[in-house]
PDB file of C-alpha atoms in Angstrom:
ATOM      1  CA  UNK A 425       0.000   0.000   0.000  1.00 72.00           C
ATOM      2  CA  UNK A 426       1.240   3.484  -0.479  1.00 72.00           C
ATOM      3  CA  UNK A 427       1.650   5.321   2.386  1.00 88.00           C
ATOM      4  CA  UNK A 428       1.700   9.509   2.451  1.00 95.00           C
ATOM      5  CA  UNK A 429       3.062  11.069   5.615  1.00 96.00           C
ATOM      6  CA  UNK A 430       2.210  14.714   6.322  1.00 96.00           C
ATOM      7  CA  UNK A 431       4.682  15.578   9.362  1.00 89.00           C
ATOM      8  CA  UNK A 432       1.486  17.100  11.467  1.00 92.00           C
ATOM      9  CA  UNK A 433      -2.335  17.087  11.665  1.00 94.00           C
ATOM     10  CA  UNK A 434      -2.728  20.153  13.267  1.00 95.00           C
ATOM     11  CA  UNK A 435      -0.453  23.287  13.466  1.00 96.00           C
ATOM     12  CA  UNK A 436      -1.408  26.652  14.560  1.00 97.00           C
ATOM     13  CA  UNK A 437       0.627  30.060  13.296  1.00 97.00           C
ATOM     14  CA  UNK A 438       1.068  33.380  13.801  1.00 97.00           C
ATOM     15  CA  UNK A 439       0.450  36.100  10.845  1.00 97.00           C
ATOM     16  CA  UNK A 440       3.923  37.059   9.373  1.00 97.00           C
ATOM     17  CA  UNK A 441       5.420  33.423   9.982  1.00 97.00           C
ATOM     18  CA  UNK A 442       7.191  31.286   7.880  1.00 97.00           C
ATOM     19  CA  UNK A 443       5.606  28.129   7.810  1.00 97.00           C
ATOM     20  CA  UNK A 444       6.758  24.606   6.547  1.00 97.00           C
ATOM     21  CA  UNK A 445       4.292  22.251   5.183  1.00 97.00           C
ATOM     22  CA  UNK A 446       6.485  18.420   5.252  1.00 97.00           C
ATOM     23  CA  UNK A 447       5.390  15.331   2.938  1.00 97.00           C
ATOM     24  CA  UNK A 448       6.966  12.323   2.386  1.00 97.00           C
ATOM     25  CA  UNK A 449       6.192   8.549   0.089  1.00 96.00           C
ATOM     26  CA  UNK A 450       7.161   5.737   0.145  1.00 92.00           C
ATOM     27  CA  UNK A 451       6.666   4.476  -3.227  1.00 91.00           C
ATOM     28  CA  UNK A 452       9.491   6.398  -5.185  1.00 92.00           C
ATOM     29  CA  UNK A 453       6.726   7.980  -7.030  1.00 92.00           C
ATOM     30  CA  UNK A 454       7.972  10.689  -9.575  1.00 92.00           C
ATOM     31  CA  UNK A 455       4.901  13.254  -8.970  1.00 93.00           C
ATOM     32  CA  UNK A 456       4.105  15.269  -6.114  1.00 95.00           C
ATOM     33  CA  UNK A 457       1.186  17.573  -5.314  1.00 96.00           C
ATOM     34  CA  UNK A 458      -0.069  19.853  -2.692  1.00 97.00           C
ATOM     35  CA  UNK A 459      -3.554  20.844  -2.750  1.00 97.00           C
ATOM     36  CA  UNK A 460      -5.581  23.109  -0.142  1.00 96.00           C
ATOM     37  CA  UNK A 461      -9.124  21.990   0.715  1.00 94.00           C
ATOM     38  CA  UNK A 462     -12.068  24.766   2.116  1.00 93.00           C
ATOM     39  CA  UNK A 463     -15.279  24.378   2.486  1.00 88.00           C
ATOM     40  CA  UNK A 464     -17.877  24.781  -0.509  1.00 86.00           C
ATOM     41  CA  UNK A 465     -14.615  25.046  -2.875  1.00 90.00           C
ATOM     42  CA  UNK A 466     -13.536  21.750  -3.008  1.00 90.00           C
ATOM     43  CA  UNK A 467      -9.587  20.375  -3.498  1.00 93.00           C
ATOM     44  CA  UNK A 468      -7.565  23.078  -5.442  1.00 94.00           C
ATOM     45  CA  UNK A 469      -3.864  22.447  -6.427  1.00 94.00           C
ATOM     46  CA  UNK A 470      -1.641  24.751  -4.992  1.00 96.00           C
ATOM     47  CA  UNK A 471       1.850  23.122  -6.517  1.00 96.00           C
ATOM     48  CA  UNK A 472       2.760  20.396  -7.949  1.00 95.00           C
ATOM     49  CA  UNK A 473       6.421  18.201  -8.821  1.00 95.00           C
ATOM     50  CA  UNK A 474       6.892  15.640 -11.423  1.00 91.00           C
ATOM     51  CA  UNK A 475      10.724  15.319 -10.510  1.00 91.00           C
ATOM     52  CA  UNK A 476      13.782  16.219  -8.142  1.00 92.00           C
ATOM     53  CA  UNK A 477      13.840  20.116  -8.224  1.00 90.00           C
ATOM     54  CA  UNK A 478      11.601  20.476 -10.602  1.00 92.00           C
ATOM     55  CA  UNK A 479       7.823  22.317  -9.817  1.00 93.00           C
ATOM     56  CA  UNK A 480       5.295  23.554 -11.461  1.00 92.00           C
ATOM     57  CA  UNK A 481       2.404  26.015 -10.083  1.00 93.00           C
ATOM     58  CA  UNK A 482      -0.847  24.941 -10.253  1.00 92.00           C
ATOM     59  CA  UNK A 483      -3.992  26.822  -9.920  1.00 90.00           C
ATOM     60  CA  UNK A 484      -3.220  28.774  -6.731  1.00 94.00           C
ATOM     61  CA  UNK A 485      -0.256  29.454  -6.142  1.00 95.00           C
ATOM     62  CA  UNK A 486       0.068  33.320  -4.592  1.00 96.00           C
ATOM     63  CA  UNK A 487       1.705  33.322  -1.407  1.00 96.00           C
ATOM     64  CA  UNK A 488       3.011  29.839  -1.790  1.00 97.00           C
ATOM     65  CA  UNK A 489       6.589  27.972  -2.740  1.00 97.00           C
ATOM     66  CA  UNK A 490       7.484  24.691  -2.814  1.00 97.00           C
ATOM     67  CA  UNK A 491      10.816  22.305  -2.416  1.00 97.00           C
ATOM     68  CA  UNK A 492      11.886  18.832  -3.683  1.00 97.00           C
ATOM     69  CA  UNK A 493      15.227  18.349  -2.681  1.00 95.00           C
ATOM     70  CA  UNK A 494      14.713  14.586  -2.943  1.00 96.00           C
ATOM     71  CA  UNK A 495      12.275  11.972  -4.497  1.00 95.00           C
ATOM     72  CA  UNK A 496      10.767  11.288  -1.701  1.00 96.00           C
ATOM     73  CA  UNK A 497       9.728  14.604   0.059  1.00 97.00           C
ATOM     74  CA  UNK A 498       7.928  17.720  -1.045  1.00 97.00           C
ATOM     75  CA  UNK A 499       7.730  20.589   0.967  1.00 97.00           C
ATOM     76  CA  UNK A 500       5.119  23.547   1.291  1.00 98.00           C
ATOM     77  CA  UNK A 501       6.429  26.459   2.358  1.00 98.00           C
ATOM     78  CA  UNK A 502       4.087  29.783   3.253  1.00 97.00           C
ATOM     79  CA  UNK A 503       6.647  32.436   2.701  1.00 94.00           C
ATOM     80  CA  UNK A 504       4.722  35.027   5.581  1.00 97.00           C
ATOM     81  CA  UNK A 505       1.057  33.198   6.355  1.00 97.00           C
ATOM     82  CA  UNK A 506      -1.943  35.040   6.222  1.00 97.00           C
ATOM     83  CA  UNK A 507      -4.949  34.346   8.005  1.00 97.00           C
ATOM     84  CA  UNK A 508      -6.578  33.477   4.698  1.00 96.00           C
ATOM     85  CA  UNK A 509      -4.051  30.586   4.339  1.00 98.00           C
ATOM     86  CA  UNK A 510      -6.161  28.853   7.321  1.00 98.00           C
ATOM     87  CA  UNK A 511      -6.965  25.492   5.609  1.00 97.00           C
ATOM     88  CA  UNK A 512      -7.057  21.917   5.614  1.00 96.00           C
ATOM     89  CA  UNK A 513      -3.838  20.965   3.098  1.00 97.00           C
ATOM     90  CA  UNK A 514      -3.182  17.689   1.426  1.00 97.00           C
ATOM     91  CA  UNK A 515      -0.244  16.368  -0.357  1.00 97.00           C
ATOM     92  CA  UNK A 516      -0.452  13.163  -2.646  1.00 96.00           C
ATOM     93  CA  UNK A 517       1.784  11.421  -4.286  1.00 95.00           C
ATOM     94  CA  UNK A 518       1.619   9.200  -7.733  1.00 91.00           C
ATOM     95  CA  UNK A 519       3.353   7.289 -10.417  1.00 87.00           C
ATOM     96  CA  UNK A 520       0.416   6.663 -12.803  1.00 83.00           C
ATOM     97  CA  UNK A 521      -2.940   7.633 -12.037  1.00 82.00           C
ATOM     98  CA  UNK A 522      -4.328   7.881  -9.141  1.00 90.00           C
ATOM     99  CA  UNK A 523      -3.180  10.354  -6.892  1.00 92.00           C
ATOM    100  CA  UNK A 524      -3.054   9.079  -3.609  1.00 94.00           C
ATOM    101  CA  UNK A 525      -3.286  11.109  -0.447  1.00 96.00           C
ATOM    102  CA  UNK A 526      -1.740  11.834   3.044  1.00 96.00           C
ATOM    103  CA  UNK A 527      -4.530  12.943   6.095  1.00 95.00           C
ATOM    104  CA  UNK A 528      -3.826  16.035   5.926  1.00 96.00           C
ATOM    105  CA  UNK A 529      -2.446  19.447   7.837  1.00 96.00           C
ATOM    106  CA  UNK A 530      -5.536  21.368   8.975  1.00 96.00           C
ATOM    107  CA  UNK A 531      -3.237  24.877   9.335  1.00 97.00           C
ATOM    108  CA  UNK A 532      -4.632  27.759  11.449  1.00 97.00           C
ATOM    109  CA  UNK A 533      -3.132  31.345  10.975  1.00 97.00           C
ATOM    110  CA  UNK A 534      -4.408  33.311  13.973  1.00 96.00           C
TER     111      UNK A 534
ATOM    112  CA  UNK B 923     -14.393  29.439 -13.878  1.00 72.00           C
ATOM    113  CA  UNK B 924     -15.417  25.880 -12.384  1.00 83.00           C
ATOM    114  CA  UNK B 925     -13.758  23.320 -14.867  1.00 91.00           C
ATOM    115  CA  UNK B 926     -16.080  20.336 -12.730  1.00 95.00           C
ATOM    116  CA  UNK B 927     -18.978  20.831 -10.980  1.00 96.00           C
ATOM    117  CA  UNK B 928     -20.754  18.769  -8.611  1.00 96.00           C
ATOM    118  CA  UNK B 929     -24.104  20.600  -8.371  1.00 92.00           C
ATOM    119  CA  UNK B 930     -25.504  18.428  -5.765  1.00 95.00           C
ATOM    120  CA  UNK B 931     -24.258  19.755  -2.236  1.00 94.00           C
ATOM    121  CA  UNK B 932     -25.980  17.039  -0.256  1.00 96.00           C
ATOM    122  CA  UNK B 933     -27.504  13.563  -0.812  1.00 97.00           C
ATOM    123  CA  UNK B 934     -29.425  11.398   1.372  1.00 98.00           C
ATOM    124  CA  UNK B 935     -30.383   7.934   0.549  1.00 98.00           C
ATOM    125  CA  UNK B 936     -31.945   5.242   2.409  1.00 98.00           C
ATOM    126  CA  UNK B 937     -30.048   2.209   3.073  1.00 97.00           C
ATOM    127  CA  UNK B 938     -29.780  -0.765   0.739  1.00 97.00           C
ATOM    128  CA  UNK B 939     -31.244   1.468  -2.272  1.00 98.00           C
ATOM    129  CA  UNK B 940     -28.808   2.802  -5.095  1.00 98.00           C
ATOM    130  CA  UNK B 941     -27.067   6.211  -4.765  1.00 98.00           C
ATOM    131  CA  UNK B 942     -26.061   8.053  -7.459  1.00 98.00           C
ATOM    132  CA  UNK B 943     -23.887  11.419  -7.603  1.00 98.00           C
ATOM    133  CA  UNK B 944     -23.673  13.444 -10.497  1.00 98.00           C
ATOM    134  CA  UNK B 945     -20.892  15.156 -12.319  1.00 98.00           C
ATOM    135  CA  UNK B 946     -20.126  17.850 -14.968  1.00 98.00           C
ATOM    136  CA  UNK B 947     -17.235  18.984 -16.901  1.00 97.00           C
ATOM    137  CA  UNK B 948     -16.733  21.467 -19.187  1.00 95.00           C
ATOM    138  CA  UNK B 949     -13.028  21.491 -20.493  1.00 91.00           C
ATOM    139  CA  UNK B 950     -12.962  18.671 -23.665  1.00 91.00           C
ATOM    140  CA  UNK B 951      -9.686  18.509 -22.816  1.00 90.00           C
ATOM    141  CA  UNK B 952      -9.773  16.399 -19.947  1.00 92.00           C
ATOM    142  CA  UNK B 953      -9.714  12.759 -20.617  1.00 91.00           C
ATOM    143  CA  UNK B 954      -9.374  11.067 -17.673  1.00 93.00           C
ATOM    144  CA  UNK B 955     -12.053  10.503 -14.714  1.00 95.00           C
ATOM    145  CA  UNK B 956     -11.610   9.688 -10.741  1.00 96.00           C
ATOM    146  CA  UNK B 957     -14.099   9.561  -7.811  1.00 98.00           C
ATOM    147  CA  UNK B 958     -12.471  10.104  -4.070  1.00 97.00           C
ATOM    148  CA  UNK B 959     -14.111   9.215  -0.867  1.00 97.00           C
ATOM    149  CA  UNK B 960     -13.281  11.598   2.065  1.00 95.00           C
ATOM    150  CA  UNK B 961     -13.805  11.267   5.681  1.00 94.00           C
ATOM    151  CA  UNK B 962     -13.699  13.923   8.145  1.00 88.00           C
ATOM    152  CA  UNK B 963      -9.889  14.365   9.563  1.00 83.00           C
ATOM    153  CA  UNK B 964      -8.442  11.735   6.889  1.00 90.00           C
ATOM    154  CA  UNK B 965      -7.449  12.391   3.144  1.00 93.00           C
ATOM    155  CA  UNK B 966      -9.839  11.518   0.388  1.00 95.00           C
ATOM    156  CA  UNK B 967      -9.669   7.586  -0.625  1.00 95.00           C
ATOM    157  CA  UNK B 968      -9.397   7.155  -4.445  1.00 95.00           C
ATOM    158  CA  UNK B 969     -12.408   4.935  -5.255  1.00 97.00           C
ATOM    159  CA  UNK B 970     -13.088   4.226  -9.012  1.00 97.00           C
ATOM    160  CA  UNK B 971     -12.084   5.948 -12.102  1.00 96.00           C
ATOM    161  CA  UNK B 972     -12.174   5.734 -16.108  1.00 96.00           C
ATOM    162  CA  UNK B 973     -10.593   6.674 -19.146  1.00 94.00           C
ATOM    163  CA  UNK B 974     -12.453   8.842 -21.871  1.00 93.00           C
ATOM    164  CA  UNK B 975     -12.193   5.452 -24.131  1.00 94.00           C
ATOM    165  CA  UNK B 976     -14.684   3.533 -22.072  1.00 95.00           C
ATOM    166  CA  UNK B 977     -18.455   4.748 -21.170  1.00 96.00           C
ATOM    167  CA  UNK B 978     -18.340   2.163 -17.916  1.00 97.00           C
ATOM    168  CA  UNK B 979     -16.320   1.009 -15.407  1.00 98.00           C
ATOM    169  CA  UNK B 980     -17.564  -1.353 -12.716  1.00 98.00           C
ATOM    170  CA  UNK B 981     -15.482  -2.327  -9.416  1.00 97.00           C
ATOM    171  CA  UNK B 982     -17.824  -4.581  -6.599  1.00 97.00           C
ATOM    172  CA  UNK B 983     -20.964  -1.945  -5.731  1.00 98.00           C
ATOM    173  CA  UNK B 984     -19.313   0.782  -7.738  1.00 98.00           C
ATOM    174  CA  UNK B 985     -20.120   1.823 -11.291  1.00 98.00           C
ATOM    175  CA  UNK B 986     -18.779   5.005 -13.250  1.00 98.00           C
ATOM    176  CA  UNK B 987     -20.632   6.029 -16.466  1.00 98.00           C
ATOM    177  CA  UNK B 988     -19.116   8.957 -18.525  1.00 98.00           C
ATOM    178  CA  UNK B 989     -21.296  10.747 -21.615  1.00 97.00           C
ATOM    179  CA  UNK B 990     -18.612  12.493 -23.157  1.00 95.00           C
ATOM    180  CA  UNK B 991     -21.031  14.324 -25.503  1.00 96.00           C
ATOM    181  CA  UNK B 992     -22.823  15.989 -22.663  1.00 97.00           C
ATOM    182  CA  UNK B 993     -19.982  15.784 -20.519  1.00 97.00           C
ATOM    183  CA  UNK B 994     -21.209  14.029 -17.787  1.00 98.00           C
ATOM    184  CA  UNK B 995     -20.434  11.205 -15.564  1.00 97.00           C
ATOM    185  CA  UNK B 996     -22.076   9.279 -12.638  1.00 98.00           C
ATOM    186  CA  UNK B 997     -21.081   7.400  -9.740  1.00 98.00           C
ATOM    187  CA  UNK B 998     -23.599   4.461  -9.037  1.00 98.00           C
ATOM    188  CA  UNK B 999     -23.033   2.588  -5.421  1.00 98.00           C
ATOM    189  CA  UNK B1000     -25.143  -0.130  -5.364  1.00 97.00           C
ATOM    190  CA  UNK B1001     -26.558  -1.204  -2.108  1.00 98.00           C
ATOM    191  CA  UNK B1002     -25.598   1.898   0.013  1.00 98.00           C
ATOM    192  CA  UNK B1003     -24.017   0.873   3.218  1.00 97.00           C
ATOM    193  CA  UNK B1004     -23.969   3.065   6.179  1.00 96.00           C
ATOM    194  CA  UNK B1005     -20.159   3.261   5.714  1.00 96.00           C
ATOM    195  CA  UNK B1006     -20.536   5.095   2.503  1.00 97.00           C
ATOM    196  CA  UNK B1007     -21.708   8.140   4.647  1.00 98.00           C
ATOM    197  CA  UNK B1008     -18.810  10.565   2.967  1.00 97.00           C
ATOM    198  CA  UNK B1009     -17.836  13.498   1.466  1.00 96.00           C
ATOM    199  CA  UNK B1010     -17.827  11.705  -2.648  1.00 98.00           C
ATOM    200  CA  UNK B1011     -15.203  14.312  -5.287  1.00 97.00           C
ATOM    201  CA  UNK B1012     -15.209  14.095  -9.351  1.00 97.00           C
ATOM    202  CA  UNK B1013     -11.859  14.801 -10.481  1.00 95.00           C
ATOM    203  CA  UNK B1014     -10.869  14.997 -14.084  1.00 94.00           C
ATOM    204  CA  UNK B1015      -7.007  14.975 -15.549  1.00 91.00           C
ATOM    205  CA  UNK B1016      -6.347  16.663 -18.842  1.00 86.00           C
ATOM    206  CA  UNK B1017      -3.195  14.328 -19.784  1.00 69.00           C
ATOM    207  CA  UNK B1018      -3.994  10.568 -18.403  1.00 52.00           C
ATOM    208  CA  UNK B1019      -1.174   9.672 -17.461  1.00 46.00           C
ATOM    209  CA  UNK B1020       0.716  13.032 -17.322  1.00 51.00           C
ATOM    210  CA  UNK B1021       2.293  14.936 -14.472  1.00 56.00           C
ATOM    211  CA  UNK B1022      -1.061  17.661 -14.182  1.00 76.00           C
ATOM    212  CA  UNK B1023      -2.257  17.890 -11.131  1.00 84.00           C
ATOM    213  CA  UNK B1024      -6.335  17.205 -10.795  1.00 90.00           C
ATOM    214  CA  UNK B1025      -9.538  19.690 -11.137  1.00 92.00           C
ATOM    215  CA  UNK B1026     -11.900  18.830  -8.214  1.00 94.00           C
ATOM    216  CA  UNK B1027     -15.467  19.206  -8.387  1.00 95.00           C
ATOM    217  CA  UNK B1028     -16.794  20.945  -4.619  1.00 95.00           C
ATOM    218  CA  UNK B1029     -17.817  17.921  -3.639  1.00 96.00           C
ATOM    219  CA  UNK B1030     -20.884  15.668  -2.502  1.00 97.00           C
ATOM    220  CA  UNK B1031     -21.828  14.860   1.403  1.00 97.00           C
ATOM    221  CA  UNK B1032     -23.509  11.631   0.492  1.00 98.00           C
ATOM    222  CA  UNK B1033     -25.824  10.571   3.810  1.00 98.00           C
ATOM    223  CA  UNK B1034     -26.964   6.896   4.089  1.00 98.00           C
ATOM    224  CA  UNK B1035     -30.173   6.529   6.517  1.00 96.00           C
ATOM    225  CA  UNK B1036     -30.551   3.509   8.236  1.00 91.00           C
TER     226      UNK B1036
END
């Protein structure tokens, strides 16, 4: 079974903080992805990797960077959080279709 | 601009009858289909998807039809089980097998009554 390990379930932050977002698989798969998830709007990808140091934005990504400094582990990075980046995020992981998904980070900016 | 919609916000069926959720798309690019399962606190569960080559795809109590000329698929779960009491996503893929991430629909809180 693939397994996708977000470092924490829960974190809380301050406005102004940098905050670090940690993934990792275990199936040396080649893609990466980080998605947010709100209410009423659904999954929407935030970033996404299909390779060591390589990304690629997806559909929001203001406010956001990433980092893949090896296969296995992709990093979300909120450069200085906002209290609109409260959220629940996901990261999944794939070869070939389908994505599959850690538990999430539900992330609180206070 | 919502690439999938799920127009159904809520569904409540009755135990041991069929449920189906409903799905639109309108980018004729995308040719390649996916349902999730999500729980509260836990990451959506892929469930059943299919390629815009077939029109059905069947796995155990779950059947996906896809209408490419109206651009609309289903999700059939035949009997409903109190377990499938979830939060059911459409997702669509414009390159099969390519590195693109997903568009989600907004989702469907599926409620099975005993």
């Amino acid at each position: 079974d693939v397994k996708v390990t977000q470092s924490s379930r829960y974190l809380v932050k301050r406005t102004g903080e940098k905050v670090f977002l940690e993934c990792v698989q275990d199936m040396d798969h080649e893609n990466m992805f980080w998605y947010r998830q709100d209410p009423g709007l659904g999954l929407r990808l935030i970033y996404f990797s299909y390779d060591v140091k390589m990304k690629e934005k997806g559909d929001i990504p203001e406010g956001y960077s990433v980092s893949r400094e090896k296969k296995e582990r992709f990093s979300l990075i909120l450069e200085s959080a906002s209290t609109n980046q409260t959220s629940m995020y996901l990261c999944a992981s794939r070869a070939n279709q389908p994505q599959h998904f850690g538990d999430g980070t539900r992330l609180s900016i206070l | 601009d919502q690439q999938v919609k799920q127009n159904s916000p809520s569904l409540s069926v009755q135990e041991g009858r069929i449920s189906i959720l409903n799905c639109d798309y309108t980018n004729s690019m995308f040719d390649y289909f996916l349902w999730y399962k999500k729980y509260p606190a836990e990451g959506p569960t892929f469930l059943i998807s299919i390629s815009s080559i077939k029109d059905k795809n069947e796995d155990g109590r779950f059947t996906v039809f896809l209408n490419k000329s109206a651009k609309h698929l289903s999700l059939h779960i035949v009997p409903s089980q109190p377990g499938d009491s979830a939060v059911y996503f459409c997702a669509a893929s414009a390159r099969g097998g390519g590195a693109d991430g997903l568009t989600f629909g907004k989702g469907t809180h599926l409620i099975i009554q005993p």
